[in-house]
Amino acid sequence: TYNITRPKGYNVSFHTNPEMEKHHFGQTHPMKPWRLTLTKSLVTSYGMSFAMDNYVARAATYEELNMFHSNDYLDYLGTAPAEDTPRDVDTDKEVKYNLGGSDCPLFYGLYDYCSMSAGGSLDAARKICAKQSDIAVSWGGGLHHAKRSEASGFCYINDIVLAILQLLRCFPRVLYIDIDVHHGDGVEEAFFSTDRVMTVSFHKYQPEVFFPGTGGLEDNGPKSEHNPGAHHAINVPLNDGITDEQYEWLFQSIIGQVNERFRPSAIALQCGADSLAGDRLGRFNLQVQGHAACVNFCKKLGIPMIIFGGGGYTPRNVARAWAFETAIAIDCQDKIDPVIPMHTPWRDHFHHETLFPTLEQILGEPRANKNTQKRLQDMVQHVTEQLRFVNF
Ligand code: TV1
Ligand code: CA
Ligand code: ZN
């Protein structure tokens, strides 16, 4: 019934590895790699695979991970158990690297999981550099909190930083955009001292209450005027309950201006789906339509782009958003029937048979919106002033 064709002269590549999806962080841990299986199930049953180049993401090599991460850290990550066998635990190192706690457990096959996530994003970056893809999709990546020598917030290897480092080999300027409900601290920090990468994160901001607690409006990069990275970090701190309408307005005003001043030659867009209404960890009222409007806006800029996954803790909502965003990437969103195809594996798991459930269907009662229009306007104003320092 679906006849989704490939737009002429326009290429989208899709990078996944089914082996990644089999890993488990632990019984009650919010991060469920299985959400990638559910996403792929929708993408396939809508017939989207025929309109893309599909690649099985290879595992990134140690040398590739080492482009950002330290040897010490990678070596310890490599000691994560491959199966249920006894191993030597170095408590000092686990504290130092933030490994083995409840957020970043050392689960079986961790190293393989991380290297496949990074492999998909590196493949995506190489397809963009080679001009073989206009948009490259890596839903298994987007792990924005990982630091050079530290795991953080369910992230061990920063596949985004690795992919951007690849993009910088062929493009003068890369714009990083992050719509995960959490602050993209790891990526921001990695490119703090360069003017070749501008980072923009939209997130819930409530220090001491909501992870990671960084990313205030005034945090725009190193204050020193001798540092080229000054003014190249933009943060959009939000309160609970933001709606599609407000978010779309904010996103378009900010990214529109950033595009005009910074003139990026490639975009890296982290599409964390925990900013959707009904997310187990998120606090916003975004629907698939509002989340996806951000992807559509970036696509229309006509700049080569990688789209990454990220957070997203209610798997059925994650799959809806990422499948619809895949449709936007291949430009078939108008051909998509909102009714989820009958033959979709795990169809019952979606609870409502539509790709676009209403807020009432998702939440019962929408979350109170604590974002005033005045505050949002002030933030756009602040960004405009920051961008006066950025000029190409
Ligand atoms: C095990 C079992 C771990 C149940 C973690 C929620 C759990 C959380 C769990 C959880 C949870 C966080 C912190 C507090 C730091 C800690 C992929 C001082 C019900 C990109 C990462 C959020 C978000 C980390 C990652 C956060 C991403 N929230 N149940 N843990 N300590 N950690 O607050 O940006 O989406 O919650
Ligand atoms: Ca964010
Ligand atoms: Zn998140």
Coordinates of C-alpha atoms and ligand atoms in Angstrom, one line a residue:
T1 CA 0.0 0.0 0.0
Y2 CA 2.9 2.3 0.6
N3 CA 4.8 3.6 -2.4
I4 CA 7.5 5.8 -1.0
T5 CA 10.0 6.7 -3.7
R6 CA 13.4 8.2 -3.5
P7 CA 13.5 11.9 -4.3
K8 CA 15.8 12.4 -7.4
G9 CA 19.3 13.7 -6.8
Y10 CA 18.8 13.7 -3.0
N11 CA 20.2 11.0 -0.7
V12 CA 19.4 10.0 2.8
S13 CA 21.5 7.3 4.5
F14 CA 20.2 5.4 7.6
H15 CA 22.8 3.9 10.0
T16 CA 21.7 1.3 12.5
N17 CA 22.9 -1.9 14.0
P18 CA 20.4 -4.5 15.3
E19 CA 23.0 -5.9 17.6
M20 CA 23.0 -2.6 19.6
E21 CA 19.3 -3.0 20.4
K22 CA 19.9 -6.2 22.4
H23 CA 21.8 -4.6 25.2
H24 CA 20.3 -3.9 28.6
F25 CA 21.2 -1.2 31.1
G26 CA 19.4 -3.1 33.8
Q27 CA 15.8 -3.9 34.8
T28 CA 14.6 -0.5 36.0
H29 CA 17.0 1.7 34.1
P30 CA 15.1 4.3 31.9
M31 CA 17.4 3.9 28.9
K32 CA 16.0 1.1 26.7
P33 CA 18.0 0.3 23.5
W34 CA 14.9 -1.6 22.4
R35 CA 13.3 1.7 21.4
L36 CA 15.5 1.5 18.4
T37 CA 13.9 -1.8 17.4
L38 CA 10.5 -0.2 17.7
T39 CA 11.6 2.8 15.6
K40 CA 13.0 0.5 12.9
S41 CA 9.7 -1.4 12.9
L42 CA 7.7 1.7 12.0
V43 CA 10.2 3.0 9.5
T44 CA 10.2 -0.4 7.7
S45 CA 6.4 -1.0 7.8
Y46 CA 5.8 2.5 6.3
G47 CA 8.1 1.5 3.4
M48 CA 10.6 4.2 4.1
S49 CA 13.6 1.9 3.8
F50 CA 13.1 1.9 0.0
A51 CA 13.8 5.6 -0.1
M52 CA 17.1 5.5 1.8
D53 CA 20.6 3.9 1.7
N54 CA 20.6 1.5 4.6
Y55 CA 23.8 0.6 6.4
V56 CA 24.6 -1.7 9.2
A57 CA 26.7 0.5 11.5
R58 CA 30.1 -1.0 12.1
A59 CA 31.7 -0.8 15.5
A60 CA 34.1 2.2 15.8
T61 CA 37.7 1.2 16.4
Y62 CA 39.7 2.0 19.5
E63 CA 41.7 4.6 17.5
E64 CA 38.5 6.3 16.4
L65 CA 37.2 6.5 19.9
N66 CA 40.6 7.8 21.0
M67 CA 40.1 10.9 18.7
F68 CA 38.2 12.4 21.7
H69 CA 38.4 10.0 24.6
S70 CA 41.5 9.3 26.7
N71 CA 43.4 6.0 26.6
D72 CA 43.0 5.4 30.4
Y73 CA 39.2 5.8 30.2
L74 CA 38.8 3.7 27.0
D75 CA 41.0 0.9 28.6
Y76 CA 38.8 0.8 31.6
L77 CA 35.6 0.8 29.5
G78 CA 37.1 -2.2 27.7
T79 CA 37.2 -4.1 30.9
A80 CA 33.3 -4.0 31.1
P81 CA 32.1 -7.6 31.2
A82 CA 31.5 -9.2 27.8
E83 CA 29.4 -11.9 29.5
D84 CA 28.5 -13.1 33.0
T85 CA 32.1 -13.8 34.2
P86 CA 34.1 -12.6 37.2
R87 CA 36.3 -9.6 36.6
D88 CA 38.7 -7.3 38.5
V89 CA 36.9 -4.2 39.7
D90 CA 39.0 -1.0 40.3
T91 CA 36.8 1.1 42.6
D92 CA 39.1 4.2 42.4
K93 CA 38.8 4.2 38.6
E94 CA 35.1 3.6 38.6
V95 CA 34.6 6.7 40.8
K96 CA 37.0 8.7 38.7
Y97 CA 35.3 7.7 35.4
N98 CA 31.7 7.8 36.9
L99 CA 31.3 4.2 35.8
G100 CA 29.3 1.5 37.6
G101 CA 26.8 3.7 39.4
S102 CA 23.0 3.7 38.7
D103 CA 23.1 6.1 35.8
C104 CA 26.1 4.6 34.0
P105 CA 26.2 0.9 34.9
L106 CA 28.9 -1.5 33.5
F107 CA 26.5 -3.9 31.8
Y108 CA 27.3 -6.9 29.7
G109 CA 28.6 -5.9 26.2
L110 CA 28.9 -2.2 27.2
Y111 CA 32.0 -1.7 25.0
D112 CA 30.4 -3.2 21.9
Y113 CA 27.2 -1.2 22.5
C114 CA 29.3 2.1 22.8
S115 CA 31.4 1.3 19.7
M116 CA 28.4 0.5 17.6
S117 CA 26.7 3.7 18.6
A118 CA 29.8 5.7 17.7
G119 CA 30.3 3.6 14.5
G120 CA 26.9 4.6 13.2
S121 CA 27.5 8.3 13.8
L122 CA 31.0 8.2 12.3
D123 CA 29.6 6.4 9.2
A124 CA 27.0 9.1 9.0
A125 CA 29.6 11.8 9.2
R126 CA 31.7 10.2 6.5
K127 CA 28.7 9.9 4.1
I128 CA 28.1 13.6 4.6
C129 CA 31.8 14.5 4.0
A130 CA 31.9 12.4 0.9
K131 CA 28.8 14.3 -0.4
Q132 CA 27.1 10.9 -0.8
S133 CA 24.3 11.8 1.7
D134 CA 22.4 15.1 2.1
I135 CA 21.0 13.8 5.4
A136 CA 22.5 10.9 7.4
V137 CA 20.5 9.4 10.2
S138 CA 22.0 7.8 13.4
W139 CA 19.2 7.1 15.8
G140 CA 21.6 4.9 18.0
G141 CA 23.8 8.0 18.6
G142 CA 23.2 11.4 20.2
L143 CA 24.9 10.6 23.6
H144 CA 25.7 14.2 24.4
H145 CA 26.8 14.0 28.1
A146 CA 29.9 11.9 27.7
K147 CA 33.2 13.7 28.5
R148 CA 36.8 12.9 27.4
S149 CA 37.5 10.8 30.5
E150 CA 34.1 10.4 32.1
A151 CA 30.8 8.8 31.6
S152 CA 27.7 10.9 32.5
G153 CA 23.9 10.6 32.3
F154 CA 23.6 7.2 30.5
C155 CA 26.4 8.3 28.0
Y156 CA 29.8 6.7 27.8
I157 CA 31.1 7.6 24.4
N158 CA 30.3 11.0 22.8
D159 CA 29.5 9.9 19.3
I160 CA 28.4 13.5 18.5
V161 CA 31.8 15.0 19.3
L162 CA 33.5 12.2 17.2
A163 CA 31.1 12.9 14.2
I164 CA 31.6 16.7 14.4
L165 CA 35.4 16.1 14.5
Q166 CA 35.0 14.2 11.2
L167 CA 32.8 17.0 9.7
L168 CA 35.5 19.6 10.6
R169 CA 37.9 17.8 8.3
C170 CA 35.7 18.8 5.3
F171 CA 33.5 21.7 6.4
P172 CA 34.7 25.1 7.8
R173 CA 31.8 25.6 10.3
V174 CA 29.5 23.1 12.0
L175 CA 26.3 24.1 13.8
Y176 CA 25.3 21.7 16.6
I177 CA 21.6 21.9 17.7
D178 CA 20.2 19.9 20.7
I179 CA 16.5 19.4 21.3
D180 CA 16.9 16.7 24.0
V181 CA 15.2 17.9 27.3
H182 CA 18.6 17.8 28.9
H183 CA 21.5 20.3 28.4
G184 CA 24.0 19.1 25.7
D185 CA 26.9 19.7 28.1
G186 CA 29.5 17.2 26.8
V187 CA 29.3 18.6 23.2
E188 CA 29.3 22.2 24.4
E189 CA 32.4 21.6 26.5
A190 CA 34.3 19.7 23.8
F191 CA 34.1 22.7 21.4
F192 CA 34.3 25.5 24.0
S193 CA 37.5 27.0 22.6
T194 CA 36.8 27.0 18.8
D195 CA 34.8 29.3 16.7
R196 CA 34.3 26.6 14.0
V197 CA 31.5 24.9 16.0
M198 CA 28.5 26.8 17.4
T199 CA 26.4 24.8 19.9
V200 CA 22.7 25.5 20.7
S201 CA 20.9 23.5 23.3
F202 CA 17.2 23.9 24.3
H203 CA 16.5 22.2 27.6
K204 CA 14.7 22.2 30.9
Y205 CA 16.8 24.2 33.3
Q206 CA 16.5 23.9 37.1
P207 CA 19.9 23.6 38.8
E208 CA 20.1 21.2 41.7
V209 CA 16.8 19.6 40.6
F210 CA 17.1 18.7 37.0
F211 CA 20.1 17.0 35.4
P212 CA 22.8 18.1 34.5
G213 CA 22.2 21.6 36.0
T214 CA 24.3 23.5 33.5
G215 CA 23.2 25.6 30.5
G216 CA 21.9 28.9 31.8
L217 CA 21.0 31.7 29.4
E218 CA 24.2 33.7 30.3
D219 CA 26.5 30.7 29.6
N220 CA 27.8 31.5 26.1
G221 CA 31.3 30.1 26.1
P222 CA 34.6 31.3 27.6
K223 CA 34.4 34.9 28.8
S224 CA 38.0 35.6 27.7
E225 CA 38.1 37.8 24.6
H226 CA 41.3 36.0 23.5
N227 CA 39.4 32.7 23.2
P228 CA 37.8 32.2 19.8
G229 CA 35.1 30.1 21.3
A230 CA 33.6 33.0 23.2
H231 CA 29.9 33.6 22.3
H232 CA 29.8 30.3 20.4
A233 CA 27.6 28.5 22.9
I234 CA 23.9 29.3 23.0
N235 CA 21.6 28.0 25.8
V236 CA 17.9 28.2 25.9
P237 CA 16.8 27.3 29.4
L238 CA 13.1 26.4 29.7
N239 CA 10.5 25.5 32.3
D240 CA 8.1 22.7 32.5
G241 CA 5.2 22.3 30.1
I242 CA 6.3 24.2 27.0
T243 CA 3.9 23.7 24.1
D244 CA 4.5 22.9 20.4
E245 CA 3.4 26.4 19.4
Q246 CA 5.9 28.2 21.8
Y247 CA 8.8 25.7 21.0
E248 CA 8.4 26.1 17.2
W249 CA 8.4 29.9 17.5
L250 CA 11.5 29.8 19.7
F251 CA 13.3 27.3 17.6
Q252 CA 12.7 29.1 14.4
S253 CA 13.5 32.5 15.7
I254 CA 16.8 31.3 17.3
I255 CA 18.0 28.9 14.6
G256 CA 17.0 31.3 11.9
Q257 CA 19.2 34.0 13.3
V258 CA 22.0 31.6 14.1
N259 CA 22.0 30.4 10.5
E260 CA 22.2 34.0 9.2
R261 CA 25.1 35.0 11.4
F262 CA 27.1 31.8 11.7
R263 CA 26.5 30.5 8.2
P264 CA 27.1 26.8 9.0
S265 CA 28.4 24.5 6.3
A266 CA 27.0 21.4 8.0
I267 CA 24.5 20.8 10.8
A268 CA 24.5 18.1 13.6
L269 CA 21.0 17.9 15.1
Q270 CA 20.5 15.9 18.3
C271 CA 16.8 14.8 18.4
G272 CA 16.5 13.5 21.9
A273 CA 12.8 12.5 22.2
D274 CA 12.6 13.0 26.0
S275 CA 11.3 16.5 25.2
L276 CA 8.0 14.9 24.1
A277 CA 4.9 15.0 26.3
G278 CA 4.5 11.8 28.4
D279 CA 8.2 11.0 28.6
R280 CA 9.3 9.1 31.7
L281 CA 12.0 11.7 32.5
G282 CA 10.9 14.8 30.5
R283 CA 8.7 17.6 31.6
F284 CA 7.5 19.3 28.4
N285 CA 4.2 19.1 26.4
L286 CA 5.7 18.7 23.0
Q287 CA 3.9 16.5 20.4
V288 CA 5.4 14.6 17.5
Q289 CA 4.4 17.5 15.2
G290 CA 6.2 20.2 17.3
H291 CA 9.4 18.0 17.8
A292 CA 9.5 17.1 14.1
A293 CA 8.9 20.7 13.0
C294 CA 12.5 21.4 14.3
V295 CA 13.8 18.7 12.0
N296 CA 11.8 20.1 9.1
F297 CA 13.0 23.7 9.7
C298 CA 16.7 22.5 9.6
K299 CA 16.1 20.4 6.5
K300 CA 14.7 23.4 4.7
L301 CA 17.9 25.3 5.3
G302 CA 19.4 23.0 2.6
I303 CA 22.6 22.4 4.5
P304 CA 24.1 18.8 4.8
M305 CA 22.9 17.4 8.1
I306 CA 23.4 14.5 10.5
I307 CA 20.4 13.6 12.7
F308 CA 21.2 11.8 15.9
G309 CA 18.9 10.2 18.5
G310 CA 19.6 10.8 22.2
G311 CA 17.2 10.6 25.2
G312 CA 13.7 9.3 25.0
Y313 CA 12.3 7.1 27.8
T314 CA 8.8 6.2 26.7
P315 CA 9.7 3.9 23.8
R316 CA 6.4 4.1 21.9
N317 CA 6.6 7.9 21.7
V318 CA 10.3 7.8 20.8
A319 CA 9.5 5.5 17.9
R320 CA 6.6 7.7 16.6
A321 CA 8.8 10.8 16.6
W322 CA 11.9 9.2 15.1
A323 CA 9.9 7.4 12.4
F324 CA 8.1 10.6 11.4
E325 CA 11.4 12.5 11.4
T326 CA 12.9 9.9 9.1
A327 CA 9.9 10.6 6.8
I328 CA 10.8 14.3 6.9
A329 CA 14.4 13.5 6.0
I330 CA 13.3 11.6 2.9
D331 CA 10.6 14.2 2.1
C332 CA 7.6 11.8 2.3
Q333 CA 5.9 13.2 5.3
D334 CA 2.8 14.1 3.2
K335 CA 2.5 10.5 2.0
I336 CA 2.4 9.1 5.6
D337 CA -1.0 7.7 6.7
P338 CA -1.3 8.7 10.4
V339 CA -2.9 5.3 11.1
I340 CA 0.0 2.9 12.0
P341 CA 0.1 0.1 9.3
M342 CA -1.7 -3.1 10.3
H343 CA 1.4 -5.2 9.6
T344 CA 3.7 -3.2 11.9
P345 CA 5.5 -5.5 14.4
W346 CA 4.5 -4.7 18.0
R347 CA 1.6 -2.6 16.7
D348 CA -0.3 -3.1 20.0
H349 CA 2.6 -1.6 21.9
F350 CA 1.7 1.8 20.5
H351 CA -1.6 1.9 22.6
H352 CA -3.1 4.4 20.2
E353 CA -3.1 3.4 16.5
T354 CA -2.1 6.8 15.3
L355 CA 1.3 8.4 14.7
F356 CA -0.1 11.6 16.2
P357 CA -1.9 11.0 19.5
T358 CA -3.5 14.1 21.1
L359 CA -2.0 15.5 24.4
E360 CA -5.1 14.1 26.1
Q361 CA -4.4 10.6 24.7
I362 CA -0.8 10.8 25.8
L363 CA -1.1 12.4 29.2
G364 CA -4.7 12.5 30.3
E365 CA -4.2 16.0 31.8
P366 CA -1.5 18.2 30.1
R367 CA 1.3 19.4 32.4
A368 CA 1.0 23.0 33.6
N369 CA 2.9 25.4 31.3
K370 CA 5.4 27.5 33.3
N371 CA 6.8 29.4 30.3
T372 CA 5.6 32.9 29.9
Q373 CA 5.7 34.6 26.4
K374 CA 7.6 37.5 28.0
R375 CA 10.4 35.2 29.1
L376 CA 10.7 33.5 25.7
Q377 CA 10.9 36.9 24.0
D378 CA 13.6 38.0 26.4
M379 CA 15.6 34.9 25.6
V380 CA 15.4 35.5 21.8
Q381 CA 16.6 39.1 22.6
H382 CA 19.5 37.8 24.5
V383 CA 20.5 35.5 21.7
T384 CA 20.3 38.3 19.2
E385 CA 22.7 40.3 21.3
Q386 CA 25.1 37.4 21.6
L387 CA 25.1 36.9 17.9
R388 CA 26.4 40.4 17.3
F389 CA 29.8 39.0 18.3
V390 CA 29.5 36.3 15.7
N391 CA 30.3 37.3 12.2
F392 CA 31.3 35.6 9.0
Ligands
TV1_1 C1 18.7 3.1 37.3 C2 17.4 2.8 37.6 C3 19.0 4.4 36.9 C4 16.4 3.7 37.6 C5 18.3 6.7 36.6 C6 16.8 10.1 35.9 C7 18.0 5.4 36.9 C8 17.3 7.7 36.6 C9 16.7 5.1 37.3 C10 17.6 9.1 36.3 C11 16.0 7.3 37.0 C12 18.8 10.8 35.8 C13 20.8 12.3 37.8 C14 21.6 12.3 40.3 C15 23.1 12.6 38.9 C16 21.8 11.9 38.9 C17 20.8 10.2 26.5 C18 23.6 13.5 41.2 C19 13.7 7.7 37.2 C20 20.8 11.6 26.8 C21 20.5 11.5 31.8 C22 19.7 11.8 33.1 C23 19.7 11.9 30.6 C24 20.6 11.5 34.3 C25 20.4 11.5 29.3 C26 19.9 11.8 35.6 C27 20.0 12.1 28.0 N1 17.5 11.2 35.7 N2 15.7 6.0 37.3 N3 18.9 9.6 36.2 N4 23.1 12.5 40.4 N5 20.9 11.6 36.7 O1 19.9 13.1 38.0 O2 20.2 13.5 28.1 O3 18.6 11.9 27.8 O4 15.0 8.2 37.0
CA2 CA 19.0 20.0 24.8
ZN3 ZN 17.8 13.7 27.7

